[in-house]
Tab-separated table of C-alpha atoms in Angstrom:
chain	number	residue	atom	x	y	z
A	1	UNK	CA	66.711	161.437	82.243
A	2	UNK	CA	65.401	163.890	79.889
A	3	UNK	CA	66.655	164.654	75.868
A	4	UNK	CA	69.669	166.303	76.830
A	5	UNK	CA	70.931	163.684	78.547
A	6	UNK	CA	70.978	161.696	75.834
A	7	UNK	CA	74.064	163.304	73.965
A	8	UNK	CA	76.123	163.828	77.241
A	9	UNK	CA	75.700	160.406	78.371
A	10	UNK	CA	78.361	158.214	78.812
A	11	UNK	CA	77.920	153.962	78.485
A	12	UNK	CA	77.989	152.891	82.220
A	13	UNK	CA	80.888	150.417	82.818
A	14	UNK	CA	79.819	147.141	84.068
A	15	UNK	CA	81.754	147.436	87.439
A	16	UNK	CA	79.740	144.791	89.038
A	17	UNK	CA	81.865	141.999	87.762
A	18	UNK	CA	85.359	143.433	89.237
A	19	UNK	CA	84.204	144.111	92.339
A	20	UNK	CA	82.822	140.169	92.390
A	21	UNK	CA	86.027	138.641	91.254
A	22	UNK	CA	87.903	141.175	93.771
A	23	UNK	CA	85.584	139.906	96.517
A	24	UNK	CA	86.183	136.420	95.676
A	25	UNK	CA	90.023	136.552	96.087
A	26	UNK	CA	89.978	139.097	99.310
A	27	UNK	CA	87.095	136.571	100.823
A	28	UNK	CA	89.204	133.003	100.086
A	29	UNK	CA	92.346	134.592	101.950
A	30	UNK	CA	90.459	135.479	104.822
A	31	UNK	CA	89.257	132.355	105.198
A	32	UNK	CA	92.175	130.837	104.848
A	33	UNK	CA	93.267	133.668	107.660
A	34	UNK	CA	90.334	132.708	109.838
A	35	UNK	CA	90.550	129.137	109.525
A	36	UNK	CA	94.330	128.687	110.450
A	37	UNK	CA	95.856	127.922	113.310
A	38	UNK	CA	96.538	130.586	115.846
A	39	UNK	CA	99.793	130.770	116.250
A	40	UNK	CA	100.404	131.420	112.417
A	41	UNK	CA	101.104	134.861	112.876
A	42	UNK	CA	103.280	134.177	116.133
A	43	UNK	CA	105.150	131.638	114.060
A	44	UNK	CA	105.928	134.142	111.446
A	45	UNK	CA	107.205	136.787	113.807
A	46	UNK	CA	109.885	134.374	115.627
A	47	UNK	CA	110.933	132.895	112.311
A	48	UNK	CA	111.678	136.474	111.203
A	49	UNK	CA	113.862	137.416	114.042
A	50	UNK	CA	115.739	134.054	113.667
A	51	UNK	CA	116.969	134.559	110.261
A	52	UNK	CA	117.212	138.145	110.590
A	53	UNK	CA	119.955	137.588	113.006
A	54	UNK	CA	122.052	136.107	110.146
A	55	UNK	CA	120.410	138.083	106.725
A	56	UNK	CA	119.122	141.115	106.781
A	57	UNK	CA	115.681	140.465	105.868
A	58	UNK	CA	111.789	142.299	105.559
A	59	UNK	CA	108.895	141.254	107.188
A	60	UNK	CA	107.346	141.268	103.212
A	61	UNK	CA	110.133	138.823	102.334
A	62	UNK	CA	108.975	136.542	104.409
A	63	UNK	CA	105.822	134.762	102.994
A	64	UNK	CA	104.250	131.913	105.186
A	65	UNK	CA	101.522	130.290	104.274
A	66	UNK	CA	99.032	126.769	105.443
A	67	UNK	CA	96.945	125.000	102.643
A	68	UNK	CA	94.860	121.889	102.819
A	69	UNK	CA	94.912	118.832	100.860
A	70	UNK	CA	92.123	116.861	101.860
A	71	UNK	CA	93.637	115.506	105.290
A	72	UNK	CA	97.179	116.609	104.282
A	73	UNK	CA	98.099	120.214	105.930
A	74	UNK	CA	101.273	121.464	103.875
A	75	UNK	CA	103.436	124.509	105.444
A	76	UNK	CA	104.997	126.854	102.706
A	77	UNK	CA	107.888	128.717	104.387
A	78	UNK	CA	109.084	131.022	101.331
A	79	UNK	CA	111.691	133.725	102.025
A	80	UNK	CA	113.173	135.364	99.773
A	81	UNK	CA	117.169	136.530	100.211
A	82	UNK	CA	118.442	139.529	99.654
A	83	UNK	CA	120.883	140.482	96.913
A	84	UNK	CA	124.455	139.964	97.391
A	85	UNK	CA	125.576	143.365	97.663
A	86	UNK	CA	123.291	144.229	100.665
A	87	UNK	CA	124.152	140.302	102.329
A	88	UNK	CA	127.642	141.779	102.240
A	89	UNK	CA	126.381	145.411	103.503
A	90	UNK	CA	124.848	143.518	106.629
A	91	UNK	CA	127.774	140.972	107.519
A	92	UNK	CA	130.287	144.044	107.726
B	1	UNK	CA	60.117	128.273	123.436
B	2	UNK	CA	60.979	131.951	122.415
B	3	UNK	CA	63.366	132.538	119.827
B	4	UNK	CA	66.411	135.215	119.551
B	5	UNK	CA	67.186	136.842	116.142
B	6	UNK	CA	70.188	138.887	116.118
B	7	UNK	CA	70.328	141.967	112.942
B	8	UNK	CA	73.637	142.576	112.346
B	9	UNK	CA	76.145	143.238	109.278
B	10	UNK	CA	79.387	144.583	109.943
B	11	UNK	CA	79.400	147.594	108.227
B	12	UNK	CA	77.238	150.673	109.242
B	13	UNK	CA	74.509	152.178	107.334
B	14	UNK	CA	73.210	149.479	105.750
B	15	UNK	CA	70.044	149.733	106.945
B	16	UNK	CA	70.466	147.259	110.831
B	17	UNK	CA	67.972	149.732	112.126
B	18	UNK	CA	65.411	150.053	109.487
B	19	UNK	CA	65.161	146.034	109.099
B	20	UNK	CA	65.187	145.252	113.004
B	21	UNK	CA	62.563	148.112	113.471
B	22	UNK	CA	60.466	146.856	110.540
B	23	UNK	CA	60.927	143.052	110.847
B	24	UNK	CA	59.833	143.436	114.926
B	25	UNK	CA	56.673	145.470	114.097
B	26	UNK	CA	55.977	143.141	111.498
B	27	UNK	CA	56.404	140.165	113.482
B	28	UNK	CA	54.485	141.721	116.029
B	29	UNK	CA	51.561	142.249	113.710
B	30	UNK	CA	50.934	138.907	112.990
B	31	UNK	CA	50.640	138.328	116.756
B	32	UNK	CA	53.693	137.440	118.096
B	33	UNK	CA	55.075	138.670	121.392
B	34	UNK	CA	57.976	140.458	120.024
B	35	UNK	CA	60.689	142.648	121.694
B	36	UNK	CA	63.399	144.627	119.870
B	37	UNK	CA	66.638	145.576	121.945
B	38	UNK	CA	68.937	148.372	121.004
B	39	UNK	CA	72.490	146.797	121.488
B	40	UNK	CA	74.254	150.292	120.190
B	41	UNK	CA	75.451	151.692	123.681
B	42	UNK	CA	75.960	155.273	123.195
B	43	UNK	CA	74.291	155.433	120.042
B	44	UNK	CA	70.950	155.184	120.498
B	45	UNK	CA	68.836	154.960	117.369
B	46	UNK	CA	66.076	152.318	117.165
B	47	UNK	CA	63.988	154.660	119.817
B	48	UNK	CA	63.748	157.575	116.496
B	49	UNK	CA	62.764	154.985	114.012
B	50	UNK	CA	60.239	153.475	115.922
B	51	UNK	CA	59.065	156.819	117.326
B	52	UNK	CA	58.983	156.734	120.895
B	53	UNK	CA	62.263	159.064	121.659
B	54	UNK	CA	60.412	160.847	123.940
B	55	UNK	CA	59.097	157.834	126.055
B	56	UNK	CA	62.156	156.918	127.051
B	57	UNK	CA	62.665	156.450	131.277
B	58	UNK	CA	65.083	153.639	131.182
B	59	UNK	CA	67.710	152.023	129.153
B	60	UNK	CA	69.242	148.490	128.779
B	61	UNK	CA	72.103	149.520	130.610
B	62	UNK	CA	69.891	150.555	133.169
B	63	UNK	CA	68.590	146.976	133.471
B	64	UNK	CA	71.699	145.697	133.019
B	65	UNK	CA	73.134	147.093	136.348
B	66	UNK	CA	70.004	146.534	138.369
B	67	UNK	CA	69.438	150.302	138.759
B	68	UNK	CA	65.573	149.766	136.867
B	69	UNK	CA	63.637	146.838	136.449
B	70	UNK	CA	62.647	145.144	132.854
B	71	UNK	CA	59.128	146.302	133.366
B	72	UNK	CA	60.399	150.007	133.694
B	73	UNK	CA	62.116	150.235	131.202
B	74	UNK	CA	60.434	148.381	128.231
B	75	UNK	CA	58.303	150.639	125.922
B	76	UNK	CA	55.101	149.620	124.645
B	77	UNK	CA	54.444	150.453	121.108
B	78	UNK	CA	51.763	152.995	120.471
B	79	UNK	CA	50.192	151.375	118.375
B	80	UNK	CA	50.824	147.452	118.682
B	81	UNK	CA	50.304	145.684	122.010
B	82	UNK	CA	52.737	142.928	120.788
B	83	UNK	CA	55.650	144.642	120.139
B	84	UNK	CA	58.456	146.987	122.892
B	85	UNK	CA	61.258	148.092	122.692
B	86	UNK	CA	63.989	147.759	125.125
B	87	UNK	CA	66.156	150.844	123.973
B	88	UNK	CA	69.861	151.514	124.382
B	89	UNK	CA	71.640	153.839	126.973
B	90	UNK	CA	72.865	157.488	125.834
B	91	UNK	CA	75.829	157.408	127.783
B	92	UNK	CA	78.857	155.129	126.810
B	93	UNK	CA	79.408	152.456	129.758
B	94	UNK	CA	81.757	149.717	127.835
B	95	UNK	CA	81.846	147.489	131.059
B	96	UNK	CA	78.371	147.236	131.414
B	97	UNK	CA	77.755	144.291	128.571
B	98	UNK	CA	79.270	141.129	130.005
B	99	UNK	CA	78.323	137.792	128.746
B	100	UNK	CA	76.468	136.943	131.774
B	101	UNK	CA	74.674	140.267	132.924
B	102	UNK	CA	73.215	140.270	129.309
B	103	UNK	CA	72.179	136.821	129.298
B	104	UNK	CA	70.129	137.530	132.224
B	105	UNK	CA	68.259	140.014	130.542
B	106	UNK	CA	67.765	137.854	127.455
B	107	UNK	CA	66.583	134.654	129.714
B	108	UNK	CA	64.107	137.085	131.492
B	109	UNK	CA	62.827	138.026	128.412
B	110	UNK	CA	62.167	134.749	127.337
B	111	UNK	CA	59.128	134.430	129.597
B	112	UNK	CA	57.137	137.140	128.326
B	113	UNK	CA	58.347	137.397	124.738
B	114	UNK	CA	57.792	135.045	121.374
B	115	UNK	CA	60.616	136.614	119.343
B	116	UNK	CA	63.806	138.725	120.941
B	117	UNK	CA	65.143	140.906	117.930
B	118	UNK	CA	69.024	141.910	118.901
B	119	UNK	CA	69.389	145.375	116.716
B	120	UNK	CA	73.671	144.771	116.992
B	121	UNK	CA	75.879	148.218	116.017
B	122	UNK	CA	78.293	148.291	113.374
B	123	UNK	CA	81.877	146.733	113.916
B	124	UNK	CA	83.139	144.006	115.730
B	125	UNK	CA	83.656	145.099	119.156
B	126	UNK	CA	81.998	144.177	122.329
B	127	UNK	CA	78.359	145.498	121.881
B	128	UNK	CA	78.079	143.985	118.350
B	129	UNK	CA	79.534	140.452	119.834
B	130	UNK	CA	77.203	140.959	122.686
B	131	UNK	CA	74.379	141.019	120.286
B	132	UNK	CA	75.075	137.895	118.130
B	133	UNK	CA	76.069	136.237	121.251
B	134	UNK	CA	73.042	134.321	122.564
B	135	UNK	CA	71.471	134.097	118.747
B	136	UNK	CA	69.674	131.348	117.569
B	137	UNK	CA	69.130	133.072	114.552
B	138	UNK	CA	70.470	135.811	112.395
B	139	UNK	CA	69.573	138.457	109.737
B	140	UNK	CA	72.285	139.477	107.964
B	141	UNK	CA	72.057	142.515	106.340
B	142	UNK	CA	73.841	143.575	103.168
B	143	UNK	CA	73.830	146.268	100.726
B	144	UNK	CA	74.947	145.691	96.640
B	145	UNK	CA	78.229	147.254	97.182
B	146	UNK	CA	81.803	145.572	97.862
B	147	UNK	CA	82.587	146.574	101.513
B	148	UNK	CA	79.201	145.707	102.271
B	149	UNK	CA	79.673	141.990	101.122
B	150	UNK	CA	82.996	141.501	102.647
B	151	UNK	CA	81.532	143.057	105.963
B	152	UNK	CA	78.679	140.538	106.179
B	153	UNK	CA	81.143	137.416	105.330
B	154	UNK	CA	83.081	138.659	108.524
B	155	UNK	CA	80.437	138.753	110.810
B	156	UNK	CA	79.146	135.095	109.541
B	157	UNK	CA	82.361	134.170	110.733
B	158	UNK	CA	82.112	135.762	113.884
B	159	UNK	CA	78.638	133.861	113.830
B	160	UNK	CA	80.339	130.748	113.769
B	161	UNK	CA	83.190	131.597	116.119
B	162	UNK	CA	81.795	133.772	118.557
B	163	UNK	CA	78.375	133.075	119.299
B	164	UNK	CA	77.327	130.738	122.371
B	165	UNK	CA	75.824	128.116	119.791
B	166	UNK	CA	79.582	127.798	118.264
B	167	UNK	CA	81.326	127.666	121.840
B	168	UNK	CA	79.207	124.604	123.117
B	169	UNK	CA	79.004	122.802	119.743
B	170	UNK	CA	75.472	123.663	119.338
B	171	UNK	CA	73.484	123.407	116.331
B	172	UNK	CA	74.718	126.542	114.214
B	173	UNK	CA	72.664	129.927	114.302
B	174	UNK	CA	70.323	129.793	111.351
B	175	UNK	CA	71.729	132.673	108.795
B	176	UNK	CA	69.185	134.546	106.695
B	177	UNK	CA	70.502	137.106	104.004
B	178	UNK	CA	69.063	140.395	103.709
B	179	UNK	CA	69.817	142.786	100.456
B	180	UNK	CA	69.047	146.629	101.286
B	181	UNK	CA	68.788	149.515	98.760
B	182	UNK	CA	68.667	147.224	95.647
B	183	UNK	CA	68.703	148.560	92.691
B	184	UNK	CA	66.930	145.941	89.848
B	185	UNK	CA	68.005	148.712	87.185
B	186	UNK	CA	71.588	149.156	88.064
B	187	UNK	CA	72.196	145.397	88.798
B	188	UNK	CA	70.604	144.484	85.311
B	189	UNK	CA	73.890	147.034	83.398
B	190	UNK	CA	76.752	145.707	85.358
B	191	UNK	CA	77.420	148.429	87.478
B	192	UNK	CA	75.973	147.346	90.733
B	193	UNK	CA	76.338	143.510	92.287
B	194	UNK	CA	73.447	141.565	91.247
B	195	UNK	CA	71.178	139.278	93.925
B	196	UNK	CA	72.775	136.418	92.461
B	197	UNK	CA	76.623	137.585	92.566
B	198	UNK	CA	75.978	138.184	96.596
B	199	UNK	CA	74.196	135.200	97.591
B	200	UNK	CA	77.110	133.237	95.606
B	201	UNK	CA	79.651	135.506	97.642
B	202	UNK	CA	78.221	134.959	100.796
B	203	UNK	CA	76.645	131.514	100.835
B	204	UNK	CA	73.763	131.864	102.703
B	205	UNK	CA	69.676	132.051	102.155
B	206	UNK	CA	68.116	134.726	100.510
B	207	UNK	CA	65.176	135.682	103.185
B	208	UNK	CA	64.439	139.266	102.020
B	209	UNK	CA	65.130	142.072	99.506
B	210	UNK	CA	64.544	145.785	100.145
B	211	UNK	CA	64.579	147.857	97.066
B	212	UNK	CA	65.767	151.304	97.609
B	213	UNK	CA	63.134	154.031	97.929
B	214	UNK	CA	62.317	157.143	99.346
B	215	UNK	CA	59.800	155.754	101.780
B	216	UNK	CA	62.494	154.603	103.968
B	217	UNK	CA	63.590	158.218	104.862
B	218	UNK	CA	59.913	158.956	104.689
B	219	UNK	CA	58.959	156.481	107.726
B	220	UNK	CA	62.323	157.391	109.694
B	221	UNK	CA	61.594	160.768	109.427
B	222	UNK	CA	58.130	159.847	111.025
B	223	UNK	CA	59.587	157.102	113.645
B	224	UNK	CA	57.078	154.663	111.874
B	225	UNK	CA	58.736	151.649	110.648
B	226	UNK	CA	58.782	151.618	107.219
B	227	UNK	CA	56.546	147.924	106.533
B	228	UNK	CA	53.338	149.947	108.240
B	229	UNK	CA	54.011	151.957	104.927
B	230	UNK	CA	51.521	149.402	102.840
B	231	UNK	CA	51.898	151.357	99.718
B	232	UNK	CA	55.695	151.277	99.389
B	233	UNK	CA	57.741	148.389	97.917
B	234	UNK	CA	60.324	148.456	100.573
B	235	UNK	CA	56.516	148.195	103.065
B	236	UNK	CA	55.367	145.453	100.753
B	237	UNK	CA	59.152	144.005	100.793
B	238	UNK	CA	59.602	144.320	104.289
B	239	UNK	CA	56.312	142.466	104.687
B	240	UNK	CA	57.220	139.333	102.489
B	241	UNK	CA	60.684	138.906	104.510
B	242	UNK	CA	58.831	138.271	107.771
B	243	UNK	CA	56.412	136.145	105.438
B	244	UNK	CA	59.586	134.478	104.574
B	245	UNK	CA	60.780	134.267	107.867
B	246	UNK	CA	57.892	132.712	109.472
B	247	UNK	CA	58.102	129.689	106.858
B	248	UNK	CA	55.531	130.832	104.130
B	249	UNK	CA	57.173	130.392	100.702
B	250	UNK	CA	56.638	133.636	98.496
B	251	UNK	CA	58.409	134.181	95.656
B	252	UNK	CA	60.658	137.692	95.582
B	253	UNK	CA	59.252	140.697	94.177
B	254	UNK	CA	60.816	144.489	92.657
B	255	UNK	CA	63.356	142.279	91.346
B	256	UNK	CA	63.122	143.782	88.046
B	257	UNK	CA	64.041	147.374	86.522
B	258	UNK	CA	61.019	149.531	86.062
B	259	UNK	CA	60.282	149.787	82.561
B	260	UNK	CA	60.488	153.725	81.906
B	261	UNK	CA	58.091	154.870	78.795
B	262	UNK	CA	58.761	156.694	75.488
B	263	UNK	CA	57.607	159.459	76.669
B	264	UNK	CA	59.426	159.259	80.364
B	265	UNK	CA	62.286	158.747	78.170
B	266	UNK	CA	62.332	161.517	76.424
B	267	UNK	CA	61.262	164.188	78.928
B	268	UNK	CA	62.632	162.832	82.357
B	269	UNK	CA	61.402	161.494	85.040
C-alpha cells in the first residue's frame, strides 16, 4: 500500500461475521438432514402424490420436517393449500 | 502398532497435498517410518510436490490389482530414508478401489510402516471414501473461507458415518483441524473468518495453522515439501503441527497481523 492508496481506499466491510452466522444456519439443517431417518425424503415424496391426487399441490408446499425434544421425536407435516380459485381450476 | 492418518477436506484446493506432503516428511524426520499414499486416481499430484515425478514405475492401482508388488512400486525419498511414497495411477480405473483390495494394501503396510498418511481427493465419491475409510485418525483441512468450512463439516460427517471405526462401533477417528492460507491481518478487520469463528463452526481441535505465503508455491514449484523450507512460517508452521501431532504442547504462532512501519506505510510494501 503506498500514498496513493490512501485516498482511493475504501473501509473493508467486515464480511467475516455473515458468512459465520450463514454457516451456522446452512450447518444446523444439515445436521438435522444427516441425522434423520432415512426414509424422510421417501416419506415426503409418497405423501405428495397422495394429496396431490385430491389438491393440486407443489413439492415447495409441502414442508416436512423431524425435531428432537430430549427423548420426544415430533413430526411437523405442514402443507400449505392452494387458493380457492386454482382448488376449483383442478377439480374441473 | 502403526497408525493411519487420513488428509482430507471436501473441497479442493485447500492445500490436501501440501499438508499430507509436508506433515509425512516431517513425521518422517523425526524418525518415524512413514508412508504417504496418493488416493486421487487419475489425478496424480503428491508425486510433483514431493519431487519424484520422474521415479515413478508403479502406481497404487498397480498394487491394487496384483499386476506389481508393494516393494516395486513404493518410492524412497531422496533425501529421507523414513519416508515413500506410494503414488496414484494416471489412468482413471473407478473399480479398482474396493473396500477390501485397499485394505490389503493398508494391512501390508502396517508391517513396515509407523505412520500411513491417506492424501484423499476432493469430493465425496469413492476414492475420497476409500481414503477416510480405514482411518484411525484424521487431518482435516480447512481454509478461512465459507465453502471451505461447510466442506470440512461434511466430510466429519462422513468421518463418523462412513469410516470402518463408525461401521463396527469403534472408538471414533481422532479429528484434528487444520487452517491453510490464514491470513492474521484480514481475520483481525472482519473480512476473513477468524481461527476462533472456525473451530466454533466445526467443533473439533485446532492441531495446526498454515499462514499463507509464497513459499508454498516456492517448494511445489521445487517438489520439496514446503516444512524442509526452515526459513518460512508456513516451514516453521508446518513443523509445529507435527510437533502438535506427536503430543508436544506448543503454543500457535503467525497468529498475529504483521505490524507494517511508518515508513512501509507510506511508500508500499
Amino acid at each position: 500500500m503506498s500514498i496513493f492508496d490512501y485516498f482511493k481506499r475504501k473501509p473493508t466491510k467486515a464480511t467475516a461475521a455473515i458468512a459465520k452466522e450463514r454457516l451456522h444456519i446452512v450447518m444446523a439443517h444439515e445436521h438435522r438432514v444427516a441425522n434423520g431417518p432415512d426414509y424422510l425424503p421417501a416419506l415426503k415424496r409418497e405423501l405428495m402424490e397422495v394429496i396431490a391426487k385430491y389438491v393440486h399441490i407443489q413439492r415447495k408446499d409441502i414442508k416436512v420436517n423431524l425435531e428432537r425434544h430430549g427423548d420426544c421425536e415430533i413430526l411437523e407435516l405442514n402443507i400449505a393449500l392452494p387458493e380457492d380459485d386454482e382448488k376449483t381450476a383442478t377439480a374441473n | 502398532m502403526s497408525r493411519v492418518i487420513v488428509v482430507t477436506s471436501g473441497k479442493g484446493g485447500v492445500g490436501k497435498t501440501t499438508t499430507s506432503a509436508s506433515f509425512a516428511a516431517g513425521l518422517a524426520n523425526r524418525g518415524h517410518r512413514t508412508v504417504v499414499i496418493d488416493f486421487d486416481i487419475g489425478l496424480r499430484n503428491l508425486d510433483l510436490l514431493m519431487g519424484c515425478e520422474r521415479r515413478v514405475v508403479y502406481d497404487f492401482v498397480n498394487v491394487i490389482n496384483e499386476e506389481a508388488t508393494l516393494k516395486q512400486a513404493l518410492i524412497r525419498d531422496k533425501n529421507d530414508n523414513n519416508l515413500h511414497i506410494l503414488p496414484a495411477s494416471q489412468t482413471r480405473d473407478k473399480d479398482a478401489f474396493t473396500e477390501e483390495k485397499v485394505g490389503n494394501v493398508i494391512n501390508e503396510l502396517r508391517d513396515s510402516f509407523d505412520y500411513i498418511v491417506c492424501d484423499s481427493p476432493a469430493g465425496i465419491e469413492k476414492g475420497a471414501l476409500m481414503a477416510l475409510f480405514y482411518a484411525d485418525e484424521a487431518l482435516i483441512v480447512t481454509n478461512p473461507e465459507i465453502s471451505s468450512v461447510r466442506d470440512s463439516d461434511r466430510i466429519l460427517g462422513m468421518l463418523s458415518a462412513k469410516s470402518q471405526r463408525a461401521i463396527e462401533g469403534e472408538e471414533p477417528i481422532k479429528e484434528h483441524l487444520v487452517v491453510t492460507r490464514y491470513s492474521p491481518a484480514r481475520a483481525e478487520t472482519g473480512e476473513m473468518l477468524s481461527l476462533d469463528d472456525i473451530q466454533e463452526l466445526l467443533g473439533i481441535d485446532l492441531v495446526g495453522v498454515i499462514p499463507e505465503s509464497k513459499a508454498v508455491l516456492q517448494a511445489s514449484n521445487s517438489g520439496v515439501p514446503v516444512i524442509r523450507d526452515e526459513q518460512s512460517k508456513s516451514g516453521q508452521a508446518y513443523q509445529d503441527m507435527v510437533s502438535r501431532f506427536l503430543g508436544e504442547d506448543i503454543p500457535m504462532r503467525f497468529l498475529d497481523a504483521e505490524k507494517k512501519g511508518f515508513l512501509k506505510r507510506i511508500f508500499g510494501a
